[in-house]
Amino acid sequence: MAETNKDVLICRCQEVTLAMIEEAIAEGAFSVDGIKKRTRAGMGLCQGKSCERLVEKIIAEKTGQAPADILPATSRPPVRPIKMGTIEGERNA
Amino acid sequence: MPKKDADVIVIGGGIIGTSIAYQLSKRGKKALIIEREDLCTGTSGSCDAYITPHTKKPGFHLGLCLESMKLYKELEEELGDDLEYWQKGGFQPCEDELSFQLVSENAKDLMAGGLEVKMMNIDEFRSYEPNMSPNLVGALHCPSACQINPFKVVMSYARNLKKLGSQIMTNTEVTDLLWEDGKVVGVQTDKGEFYADYVVNATGCWGAQIARMAGLEAPIEPRRGQIIVTEPTSTVIKTTMQSGMYLVIKFHPEKITDERTKRLGSGFCIEQTGDGTILIGFTREFMGYDKSTTLEGIEYIISEGCKYLPGLRDMHVIRTFSGFRPFVADGLPLIGPVDGIPGFIMAAGHEGDGVALSPITGKLVAEMIVEGQPSYNIDAFSPNRFVKQA
Ligand SMILES: Cc1cc2nc3c(=O)[nH]c(=O)nc-3n(C[C@H](O)[C@H](O)[C@H](O)COP(=O)(O)OP(=O)(O)OC[C@H]3O[C@@H](n4cnc5c(N)ncnc54)[C@H](O)[C@@H]3O)c2cc1C
Ligand code: FES
């Protein structure tokens, strides 16, 4: 990825660029969650579905870890955005 | 003792440990933070970020919170980073007469303690926050309440302390303490031994494990809090809010009759962050170190939330998370040296106030180490209250 434009957006939802992710790694991030905490990449509406793989790849390149060893982001329910009225309705039904 | 690796070893890279290490560095000491995972992966990475003096017990606790708020204001400039310090004011909405009455009584004590607060009836409250339910009774208003971004705070402390010559080791777990002539002189880790004049235990809800290595039984337990996060939306609420029931639960648990509230210890609180997402919380449960979120907990938070802010019904939840408050049986953190354990200093157990109290904790612990005495009397926090008399 050496010649890539550093301003390219890696996480579109949160507008996080390649440069910002590289900076987070330079500061000590070594996992997807570590990048998330420092840059907000992966915290957008799609919850990392579009950017997590790319982030993993960048960490692997920059830190020399094997992609399989990189800690994935912790994900918690819901899997898809869900309307609160629906959950509340079920409870009170 | 073999060669010193630092003046002070701080175990734990959360908002307490990084604050202490930064304040030490500022005073010319070399600190070494040893963190098992990454910075901000413990409770400081999964919490709300309110600094709400009106939810502190009038007196000592309130005084410390006010001191800490002053420090936060100075810190942004001192650290040279945007910490998203945002003084937006806070409300404590009350859903029934009982909570309104308790909150009103507490308001008098808060004012006597020097805090500006005001009780408002529902119409006045809704003139500030029109989206709140008209079925509520009223609310307490505290104009000085604010919020901060804990990630930014931790990362900024980290950057600054490294500039001052201190160090951080992540991915390194402390497995034991090292002793010489009855004094703690360092730590054993999975990456080797490290030596210093002092070892500070800033491991939050894991604080009891490290304390035990020193021979101290510290009653710190993880108390889980679940939180839900919505999609970003336009401004729905302008202030931070924690329901008056929170006060009933905190100070008058015997008055709670609802079974679910008893079990989940919930109390509605809500904030909208700069990017428009809304955080709604939270539960207070003892579940060991089980970090999952539960359907019951989420349902409960949502039904509480919709009661206060009916517009939530049309919004979407995109994420849920939970964190562990470092709970201490008597409600006070353990800060300071321990009788009979020279070289060892506790700084853990901030329960639901760690973000608010981070700057003042860092300052006072650094003063204890560098000057021998803190500038603010915190004898009430002394871990010696748990030292068994022989
Ligand atoms: C749901 C929720 C909401 C909250 N809301 C607020 C709020 O609005 N305002 C407020 O002020 N506070 C709030 N809090 C409380 C606040 O988050 C905590 O008090 C604070 O984060 C504690 O910080 P800490 O640095 O002591 O602990 P942590 O952030 O947990 O840091 C301790 C660190 O020690 C490390 N560690 C543990 N064991 C070892 C070992 N053996 N070796 C090396 N490292 C180790 C851990 O990995 C961890 O990173 C909330 C908490 C929760 C759970
Ligand atoms: S692209 Fe990163 S969260 Fe959606």
Coordinates of C-alpha atoms and ligand atoms in Angstrom, one line a residue:
Chain A
M1 CA 0.0 0.0 0.0
A2 CA 3.1 2.1 -0.2
E3 CA 2.0 4.5 -3.0
T4 CA -1.6 4.8 -1.8
N5 CA -3.0 8.3 -1.2
K6 CA -2.9 8.8 2.6
D7 CA -6.2 10.7 2.4
V8 CA -8.1 7.8 1.1
L9 CA -11.1 7.0 3.3
I10 CA -10.8 3.6 5.0
C11 CA -13.9 4.0 7.1
R12 CA -16.5 5.9 5.2
C13 CA -19.1 6.1 7.9
Q14 CA -16.7 8.0 10.3
E15 CA -14.5 9.6 7.7
V16 CA -11.3 8.0 8.9
T17 CA -8.4 8.1 6.5
L18 CA -5.5 5.8 5.9
A19 CA -3.1 8.4 7.4
M20 CA -5.2 8.5 10.6
I21 CA -5.1 4.7 10.9
E22 CA -1.3 4.6 10.4
E23 CA -0.9 7.3 13.0
A24 CA -2.9 5.2 15.5
I25 CA -0.7 2.2 14.8
A26 CA 2.4 4.4 15.3
E27 CA 0.9 5.4 18.7
G28 CA 0.6 1.8 19.7
A29 CA -2.6 0.3 18.4
F30 CA -2.3 -3.3 17.5
S31 CA -5.9 -4.5 17.2
V32 CA -9.1 -3.6 15.4
D33 CA -10.5 -2.4 18.8
G34 CA -7.4 -0.3 19.4
I35 CA -7.8 1.4 16.0
K36 CA -11.5 1.9 16.9
K37 CA -10.7 3.6 20.2
R38 CA -8.1 5.9 18.7
T39 CA -9.9 6.9 15.5
R40 CA -13.6 5.8 15.7
A41 CA -13.1 3.7 12.5
G42 CA -15.7 0.9 12.7
M43 CA -18.1 2.9 15.0
G44 CA -20.3 4.2 12.2
L45 CA -23.8 3.2 11.0
C46 CA -22.5 0.0 9.3
Q47 CA -20.6 -0.9 12.5
G48 CA -17.5 -1.8 10.7
K49 CA -19.0 -4.1 8.1
S50 CA -17.4 -2.2 5.3
C51 CA -14.1 -1.1 6.9
E52 CA -13.1 -3.8 9.4
R53 CA -11.3 -6.0 6.8
L54 CA -9.3 -3.1 5.5
V55 CA -8.3 -2.0 9.0
E56 CA -7.2 -5.6 9.7
K57 CA -5.1 -5.6 6.5
I58 CA -3.4 -2.3 7.4
I59 CA -2.6 -3.5 10.9
A60 CA -1.1 -6.7 9.5
E61 CA 1.1 -4.8 7.0
K62 CA 2.3 -2.2 9.5
T63 CA 2.8 -4.4 12.5
G64 CA 3.9 -7.6 10.8
Q65 CA 1.3 -9.7 12.7
A66 CA -0.3 -12.5 10.7
P67 CA -3.8 -11.4 9.7
A68 CA -5.3 -14.4 11.6
D69 CA -3.6 -13.3 14.8
I70 CA -5.1 -9.8 14.8
L71 CA -7.8 -9.5 17.4
P72 CA -11.1 -8.8 15.7
A73 CA -13.5 -6.1 17.0
T74 CA -15.8 -7.2 19.7
S75 CA -19.3 -7.1 18.3
R76 CA -22.5 -7.0 20.4
P77 CA -26.1 -7.3 19.5
P78 CA -28.0 -6.1 17.6
V79 CA -26.6 -7.4 14.3
R80 CA -28.7 -4.9 12.3
P81 CA -30.1 -1.6 13.5
I82 CA -33.4 -2.3 15.1
K83 CA -36.2 0.2 16.0
M84 CA -36.6 0.7 19.7
G85 CA -40.4 0.8 19.5
T86 CA -40.2 -2.7 18.2
I87 CA -38.3 -4.0 21.2
E88 CA -40.4 -2.0 23.6
G89 CA -43.6 -3.3 21.9
E90 CA -42.5 -6.9 22.3
R91 CA -41.9 -6.5 25.9
N92 CA -45.2 -4.9 26.7
A93 CA -47.3 -7.1 24.3
Chain B
M1 CA 17.5 -4.2 44.0
P2 CA 18.7 -4.7 40.4
K3 CA 18.8 -1.7 38.1
K4 CA 15.7 0.6 38.3
D5 CA 13.5 0.7 35.2
A6 CA 11.6 3.7 36.3
D7 CA 10.9 5.8 39.4
V8 CA 7.3 4.6 39.5
I9 CA 5.6 1.6 37.9
V10 CA 1.9 2.2 37.3
I11 CA -0.1 -1.0 36.7
G12 CA -3.1 -0.3 34.5
G13 CA -3.5 2.0 31.4
G14 CA -7.0 3.3 32.0
I15 CA -8.1 6.9 32.8
I16 CA -6.7 6.6 36.4
G17 CA -3.4 5.0 35.6
T18 CA -2.6 7.3 32.7
S19 CA -3.6 10.4 34.8
I20 CA -1.2 9.3 37.6
A21 CA 1.6 8.6 35.2
Y22 CA 1.2 12.0 33.5
Q23 CA 1.1 13.9 36.7
L24 CA 4.2 12.1 37.9
S25 CA 6.0 12.9 34.6
K26 CA 5.0 16.6 35.0
R27 CA 6.7 16.5 38.3
G28 CA 10.0 15.2 36.9
K29 CA 9.5 11.5 37.7
K30 CA 9.9 8.7 35.1
A31 CA 6.8 6.5 35.1
L32 CA 6.4 3.1 33.4
I33 CA 2.8 2.1 32.7
I34 CA 2.3 -1.7 32.4
E35 CA -1.0 -2.6 30.8
R36 CA -2.2 -6.1 30.1
E37 CA -4.0 -5.3 26.9
D38 CA -4.1 -1.9 25.3
L39 CA -4.7 1.6 26.7
C40 CA -8.3 2.2 27.5
T41 CA -9.4 -1.4 27.0
G42 CA -10.8 -1.7 30.6
T43 CA -13.7 0.2 32.1
S44 CA -12.4 3.5 30.7
G45 CA -13.1 2.2 27.2
S46 CA -16.7 1.2 27.9
C47 CA -18.4 3.8 29.9
D48 CA -20.4 7.0 29.8
A49 CA -18.5 10.2 30.3
Y50 CA -20.5 12.4 32.5
I51 CA -19.0 14.8 35.0
T52 CA -22.0 15.6 37.0
P53 CA -21.4 17.3 40.4
H54 CA -25.1 17.1 41.2
T55 CA -25.0 13.3 41.4
K56 CA -22.2 13.4 44.0
K57 CA -22.8 13.2 47.7
P58 CA -22.7 16.7 49.1
G59 CA -19.5 17.3 51.1
F60 CA -16.2 15.6 50.5
H61 CA -17.2 13.7 47.3
L62 CA -18.8 16.9 45.7
G63 CA -15.7 18.9 46.7
L64 CA -13.4 16.5 44.9
C65 CA -15.6 16.5 41.8
L66 CA -15.5 20.3 41.6
E67 CA -11.7 20.2 42.0
S68 CA -11.5 17.7 39.2
M69 CA -13.7 19.8 36.9
K70 CA -11.4 22.8 37.4
L71 CA -8.4 20.6 36.4
Y72 CA -10.2 19.3 33.3
K73 CA -10.7 22.8 32.1
E74 CA -6.9 23.5 32.4
L75 CA -5.9 20.2 31.0
E76 CA -7.1 20.8 27.4
E77 CA -4.7 23.7 27.2
E78 CA -1.9 22.0 29.1
L79 CA -2.1 18.8 27.0
G80 CA -2.6 20.6 23.8
D81 CA -5.4 18.2 22.6
D82 CA -9.1 18.6 22.1
L83 CA -10.6 16.4 24.9
E84 CA -14.2 17.2 23.8
Y85 CA -14.8 18.9 27.2
W86 CA -18.3 20.1 26.8
Q87 CA -20.2 22.0 29.5
K88 CA -23.7 21.4 28.3
G89 CA -25.5 21.4 31.7
G90 CA -27.3 18.5 33.2
F91 CA -30.8 17.6 34.4
Q92 CA -32.1 15.0 36.8
P93 CA -35.6 14.3 35.6
C94 CA -38.0 12.8 38.1
E95 CA -40.7 10.4 37.1
D96 CA -42.7 10.4 40.3
E97 CA -43.4 12.5 43.4
L98 CA -41.0 10.4 45.6
S99 CA -38.0 10.9 43.4
F100 CA -38.9 14.6 43.0
Q101 CA -39.0 15.0 46.7
L102 CA -35.7 13.2 47.3
V103 CA -34.0 15.2 44.5
S104 CA -35.4 18.4 46.0
E105 CA -34.1 17.6 49.4
N106 CA -30.7 16.7 48.0
A107 CA -30.7 20.0 46.0
K108 CA -30.7 21.9 49.3
D109 CA -27.6 20.0 50.5
L110 CA -25.9 20.5 47.1
M111 CA -26.5 24.3 47.3
A112 CA -25.2 24.3 50.8
G113 CA -22.1 22.6 49.4
G114 CA -21.6 25.5 47.0
L115 CA -23.1 24.0 43.8
E116 CA -25.5 26.0 41.7
V117 CA -28.6 23.9 41.1
K118 CA -32.3 24.6 40.6
M119 CA -35.5 22.6 40.8
M120 CA -37.9 23.0 37.9
N121 CA -41.4 21.9 37.3
I122 CA -42.2 20.0 34.2
D123 CA -43.1 23.0 32.1
E124 CA -39.9 24.8 32.9
F125 CA -37.9 21.7 32.3
R126 CA -39.6 21.1 28.9
S127 CA -38.8 24.6 27.9
Y128 CA -35.1 23.5 27.9
E129 CA -35.7 19.9 26.7
P130 CA -39.0 19.9 24.8
N131 CA -38.6 16.3 23.7
M132 CA -38.9 14.9 27.2
S133 CA -42.2 13.3 28.2
P134 CA -44.9 15.6 29.6
N135 CA -45.8 12.8 32.1
L136 CA -42.7 13.5 34.2
V137 CA -43.0 15.5 37.4
G138 CA -40.0 17.9 37.0
A139 CA -36.2 18.0 37.2
L140 CA -33.2 19.4 38.9
H141 CA -31.0 21.5 36.7
C142 CA -27.2 21.8 37.1
P143 CA -25.7 24.3 34.6
S144 CA -22.0 23.3 35.3
A145 CA -22.5 19.6 34.4
C146 CA -20.3 18.5 31.5
Q147 CA -19.0 15.6 29.5
I148 CA -15.6 14.6 28.2
N149 CA -14.3 12.0 25.7
P150 CA -12.4 9.4 27.9
F151 CA -10.6 7.9 24.9
K152 CA -9.2 11.3 24.0
V153 CA -8.2 11.9 27.6
V154 CA -6.3 8.6 27.9
M155 CA -4.6 8.9 24.5
S156 CA -3.6 12.5 25.3
Y157 CA -2.2 11.7 28.7
A158 CA -0.2 8.9 27.0
R159 CA 1.2 11.1 24.3
N160 CA 2.2 13.8 26.8
L161 CA 3.8 11.5 29.3
K162 CA 5.9 9.9 26.6
K163 CA 7.1 13.3 25.6
L164 CA 8.1 13.9 29.2
G165 CA 10.3 10.7 29.1
S166 CA 7.9 8.2 30.7
Q167 CA 7.1 4.9 29.0
I168 CA 4.2 2.6 28.3
M169 CA 4.2 -1.2 27.8
T170 CA 1.0 -2.7 26.5
N171 CA 0.3 -6.4 26.0
T172 CA 2.1 -7.0 29.3
E173 CA 0.5 -8.6 32.3
V174 CA 1.6 -8.2 35.9
T175 CA 1.6 -11.6 37.5
D176 CA 3.2 -10.9 40.8
L177 CA 5.0 -8.2 42.9
L178 CA 8.7 -8.3 43.7
W179 CA 9.9 -7.7 47.2
E180 CA 13.1 -6.8 49.0
D181 CA 13.4 -6.5 52.8
G182 CA 9.6 -6.3 53.2
K183 CA 9.3 -3.6 50.6
V184 CA 7.6 -3.8 47.1
V185 CA 10.4 -3.0 44.6
G186 CA 8.9 -4.0 41.3
V187 CA 6.6 -6.3 39.3
Q188 CA 6.9 -9.7 37.7
T189 CA 5.3 -9.8 34.3
D190 CA 4.9 -12.2 31.4
K191 CA 7.7 -10.1 29.7
G192 CA 10.1 -10.1 32.6
E193 CA 10.9 -8.3 35.8
F194 CA 10.7 -4.5 36.2
Y195 CA 12.0 -2.4 39.1
A196 CA 11.0 1.0 40.6
D197 CA 10.8 2.9 43.9
Y198 CA 7.0 2.6 43.9
V199 CA 4.4 0.4 42.4
V200 CA 0.9 1.9 41.9
N201 CA -2.1 -0.3 41.5
A202 CA -4.5 1.4 39.1
T203 CA -6.2 -1.7 37.7
G204 CA -9.8 -0.5 38.4
C205 CA -12.2 -3.4 38.9
W206 CA -9.2 -5.9 38.8
G207 CA -7.7 -4.0 41.7
A208 CA -8.4 -6.7 44.2
Q209 CA -6.2 -9.2 42.4
I210 CA -3.1 -7.0 42.5
A211 CA -3.9 -5.9 46.1
R212 CA -3.9 -9.6 47.0
M213 CA -0.4 -10.0 45.6
A214 CA 0.6 -7.3 48.2
G215 CA -1.3 -9.1 51.0
L216 CA -4.2 -6.6 51.1
E217 CA -7.8 -7.8 50.9
A218 CA -9.5 -4.9 49.0
P219 CA -13.2 -5.4 48.5
I220 CA -13.3 -4.2 44.9
E221 CA -15.8 -6.0 42.6
P222 CA -16.9 -5.5 39.0
R223 CA -20.4 -4.1 38.7
R224 CA -21.6 -4.4 35.1
G225 CA -23.3 -1.6 33.3
Q226 CA -25.0 -2.1 30.0
I227 CA -25.5 0.7 27.5
I228 CA -27.2 1.0 24.2
V229 CA -26.1 3.2 21.3
T230 CA -28.5 4.7 18.6
E231 CA -27.9 5.7 15.0
P232 CA -26.7 9.4 14.7
T233 CA -29.7 11.8 14.6
S234 CA -30.3 15.5 14.7
T235 CA -30.3 17.0 18.2
V236 CA -32.9 15.4 20.4
I237 CA -31.5 16.4 23.8
K238 CA -29.1 19.2 24.6
T239 CA -28.0 18.3 28.1
T240 CA -26.8 15.2 30.0
M241 CA -29.5 13.5 32.0
Q242 CA -29.6 11.0 34.8
S243 CA -33.0 10.2 36.3
G244 CA -33.9 11.1 39.9
M245 CA -34.5 7.3 40.3
Y246 CA -30.7 7.0 40.2
L247 CA -30.6 8.9 43.4
V248 CA -33.4 6.7 45.0
I249 CA -31.4 3.6 43.9
K250 CA -28.1 5.0 45.1
F251 CA -29.1 6.4 48.5
H252 CA -32.5 4.8 49.3
P253 CA -32.5 1.3 47.8
E254 CA -35.1 0.2 50.3
K255 CA -37.7 2.4 48.5
I256 CA -37.5 0.5 45.2
T257 CA -40.4 -2.0 44.8
D258 CA -40.2 -2.9 41.1
E259 CA -38.6 -6.3 40.8
R260 CA -36.8 -5.6 37.5
T261 CA -35.3 -2.4 38.9
K262 CA -34.2 -4.3 42.0
R263 CA -32.5 -7.0 39.9
L264 CA -30.9 -4.8 37.2
G265 CA -30.4 -1.8 39.5
S266 CA -31.2 0.4 36.5
G267 CA -31.7 4.1 36.3
F268 CA -32.3 6.0 33.1
C269 CA -29.5 8.2 31.8
I270 CA -28.9 9.6 28.4
E271 CA -26.4 11.8 26.5
Q272 CA -26.1 12.7 22.9
T273 CA -22.5 12.8 21.6
G274 CA -21.0 15.4 19.3
D275 CA -21.6 13.2 16.2
G276 CA -25.3 12.7 17.0
T277 CA -25.4 9.2 18.4
I278 CA -27.3 8.8 21.6
L279 CA -26.1 6.7 24.5
I280 CA -28.7 5.3 26.8
G281 CA -28.0 3.5 30.0
F282 CA -27.6 1.6 32.2
T283 CA -27.8 -1.3 34.5
R284 CA -25.9 -2.0 37.8
E285 CA -25.4 -5.7 38.1
F286 CA -23.0 -8.1 39.8
M287 CA -22.2 -10.7 37.2
G288 CA -18.5 -11.4 37.7
Y289 CA -16.4 -10.5 34.7
D290 CA -19.1 -11.5 32.2
K291 CA -19.0 -8.7 29.6
S292 CA -22.0 -9.7 27.5
T293 CA -25.1 -7.6 27.1
T294 CA -28.4 -9.3 27.8
L295 CA -31.8 -9.1 26.2
E296 CA -33.4 -8.4 29.5
G297 CA -31.0 -5.6 30.2
I298 CA -31.4 -4.0 26.8
E299 CA -35.2 -4.3 26.9
Y300 CA -35.3 -2.7 30.3
I301 CA -33.1 0.2 29.3
I302 CA -35.2 0.8 26.2
S303 CA -38.5 0.7 28.0
E304 CA -37.2 3.1 30.7
G305 CA -35.7 5.3 27.9
C306 CA -39.0 5.5 26.0
K307 CA -40.9 6.4 29.2
Y308 CA -38.7 9.5 29.6
L309 CA -38.1 10.3 25.9
P310 CA -40.9 9.0 23.8
G311 CA -39.3 9.9 20.5
L312 CA -36.8 7.1 21.1
R313 CA -39.4 4.6 19.8
D314 CA -38.8 5.7 16.2
M315 CA -35.0 5.5 16.5
H316 CA -32.7 2.6 15.8
V317 CA -30.3 0.8 18.1
I318 CA -27.0 0.1 16.3
R319 CA -24.9 -1.3 19.1
T320 CA -24.9 -2.3 22.7
F321 CA -21.9 -2.6 25.1
S322 CA -21.2 -3.2 28.7
G323 CA -18.4 -2.2 31.1
F324 CA -17.5 -3.0 34.8
R325 CA -17.6 -0.3 37.4
P326 CA -14.9 -0.9 40.0
F327 CA -17.4 -1.1 42.9
V328 CA -16.2 -0.9 46.5
A329 CA -18.5 -2.0 49.4
D330 CA -18.4 1.3 51.2
G331 CA -18.7 3.5 48.1
L332 CA -15.3 5.1 48.3
P333 CA -12.2 4.4 46.2
L334 CA -8.9 3.1 47.7
I335 CA -6.3 5.8 47.2
G336 CA -2.9 6.0 49.0
P337 CA -0.2 4.0 50.6
V338 CA -0.9 1.0 52.8
D339 CA 0.3 0.5 56.3
G340 CA 2.9 -2.3 56.4
I341 CA 3.4 -2.5 52.6
P342 CA 6.0 0.1 51.8
G343 CA 6.5 0.9 48.1
F344 CA 2.9 0.0 47.3
I345 CA 0.2 2.5 46.5
M346 CA -3.5 1.9 45.7
A347 CA -5.5 3.9 43.3
A348 CA -8.5 1.8 42.3
G349 CA -12.2 1.5 43.0
H350 CA -13.7 4.6 41.5
E351 CA -17.0 2.9 40.7
G352 CA -19.1 5.3 38.6
D353 CA -16.9 8.3 39.1
G354 CA -13.6 7.4 37.6
V355 CA -13.9 9.7 34.6
A356 CA -14.9 12.6 36.7
L357 CA -12.3 12.0 39.3
S358 CA -9.3 11.1 37.0
P359 CA -7.5 14.5 37.1
I360 CA -7.7 14.9 40.8
T361 CA -6.7 11.3 41.5
G362 CA -3.7 11.7 39.3
K363 CA -2.7 14.9 40.9
L364 CA -3.1 13.7 44.5
V365 CA -1.3 10.4 44.0
A366 CA 1.6 12.2 42.3
E367 CA 1.8 14.6 45.2
M368 CA 1.9 11.8 47.7
I369 CA 4.8 10.2 45.9
V370 CA 6.8 13.3 45.0
E371 CA 6.0 15.6 48.0
G372 CA 5.0 13.0 50.6
Q373 CA 1.6 14.5 51.1
P374 CA -1.4 15.3 49.0
S375 CA -2.7 18.9 48.8
Y376 CA -6.2 17.8 49.6
N377 CA -7.0 15.7 52.6
I378 CA -8.2 12.3 51.3
D379 CA -7.8 10.2 54.5
A380 CA -11.3 8.9 53.9
F381 CA -10.0 7.1 50.8
S382 CA -7.1 5.5 52.6
P383 CA -6.8 1.8 51.9
N384 CA -5.8 1.4 55.6
R385 CA -9.5 1.1 56.4
F386 CA -9.3 -2.4 55.1
V387 CA -6.0 -3.4 56.7
K388 CA -6.6 -6.0 59.4
Q389 CA -5.2 -5.0 62.7
A390 CA -2.9 -7.7 64.0
Ligands
LIG1 C1 -21.6 1.7 32.1 C2 -20.7 2.6 32.8 C3 -20.9 4.0 32.8 C4 -20.0 4.8 33.5 N1 -20.3 6.2 33.4 C5 -19.4 7.0 34.0 C6 -19.6 8.4 34.0 O1 -20.6 8.9 33.3 N2 -18.8 9.3 34.6 C7 -17.7 8.8 35.4 O2 -17.0 9.6 36.0 N3 -17.5 7.4 35.4 C8 -18.3 6.6 34.8 N4 -18.1 5.2 34.9 C9 -17.0 4.8 35.7 C10 -15.6 4.9 35.0 O3 -15.7 4.4 33.7 C11 -14.6 4.1 35.9 O4 -14.6 4.5 37.2 C12 -13.2 4.3 35.3 O5 -13.1 4.1 33.9 C13 -12.2 3.4 36.0 O6 -10.9 3.7 35.4 P1 -9.6 2.8 35.8 O7 -8.5 3.4 35.1 O8 -9.6 2.7 37.3 O9 -9.9 1.4 35.3 P2 -9.8 0.7 33.9 O10 -10.1 1.6 32.8 O11 -10.5 -0.6 33.9 O12 -8.2 0.5 33.8 C14 -7.6 -0.6 34.5 C15 -6.6 -1.3 33.5 O13 -5.8 -2.2 34.3 C16 -5.5 -3.3 33.4 N5 -5.1 -4.4 34.2 C17 -5.9 -5.2 35.0 N6 -5.1 -6.2 35.5 C18 -3.9 -6.1 35.0 C19 -2.6 -6.8 35.2 N7 -2.6 -7.9 36.0 N8 -1.5 -6.4 34.6 C20 -1.5 -5.3 33.8 N9 -2.7 -4.5 33.6 C21 -3.8 -4.9 34.2 C22 -6.8 -3.5 32.6 O14 -6.5 -4.1 31.3 C23 -7.3 -2.0 32.4 O15 -6.9 -1.5 31.2 C24 -18.9 4.3 34.2 C25 -18.7 3.0 34.2 C26 -19.5 2.1 33.5 C27 -19.2 0.6 33.5
FES2 S1 -17.3 2.1 7.1 FE1 -16.4 2.1 9.1 S2 -18.2 1.9 10.4 FE2 -19.0 1.9 8.4

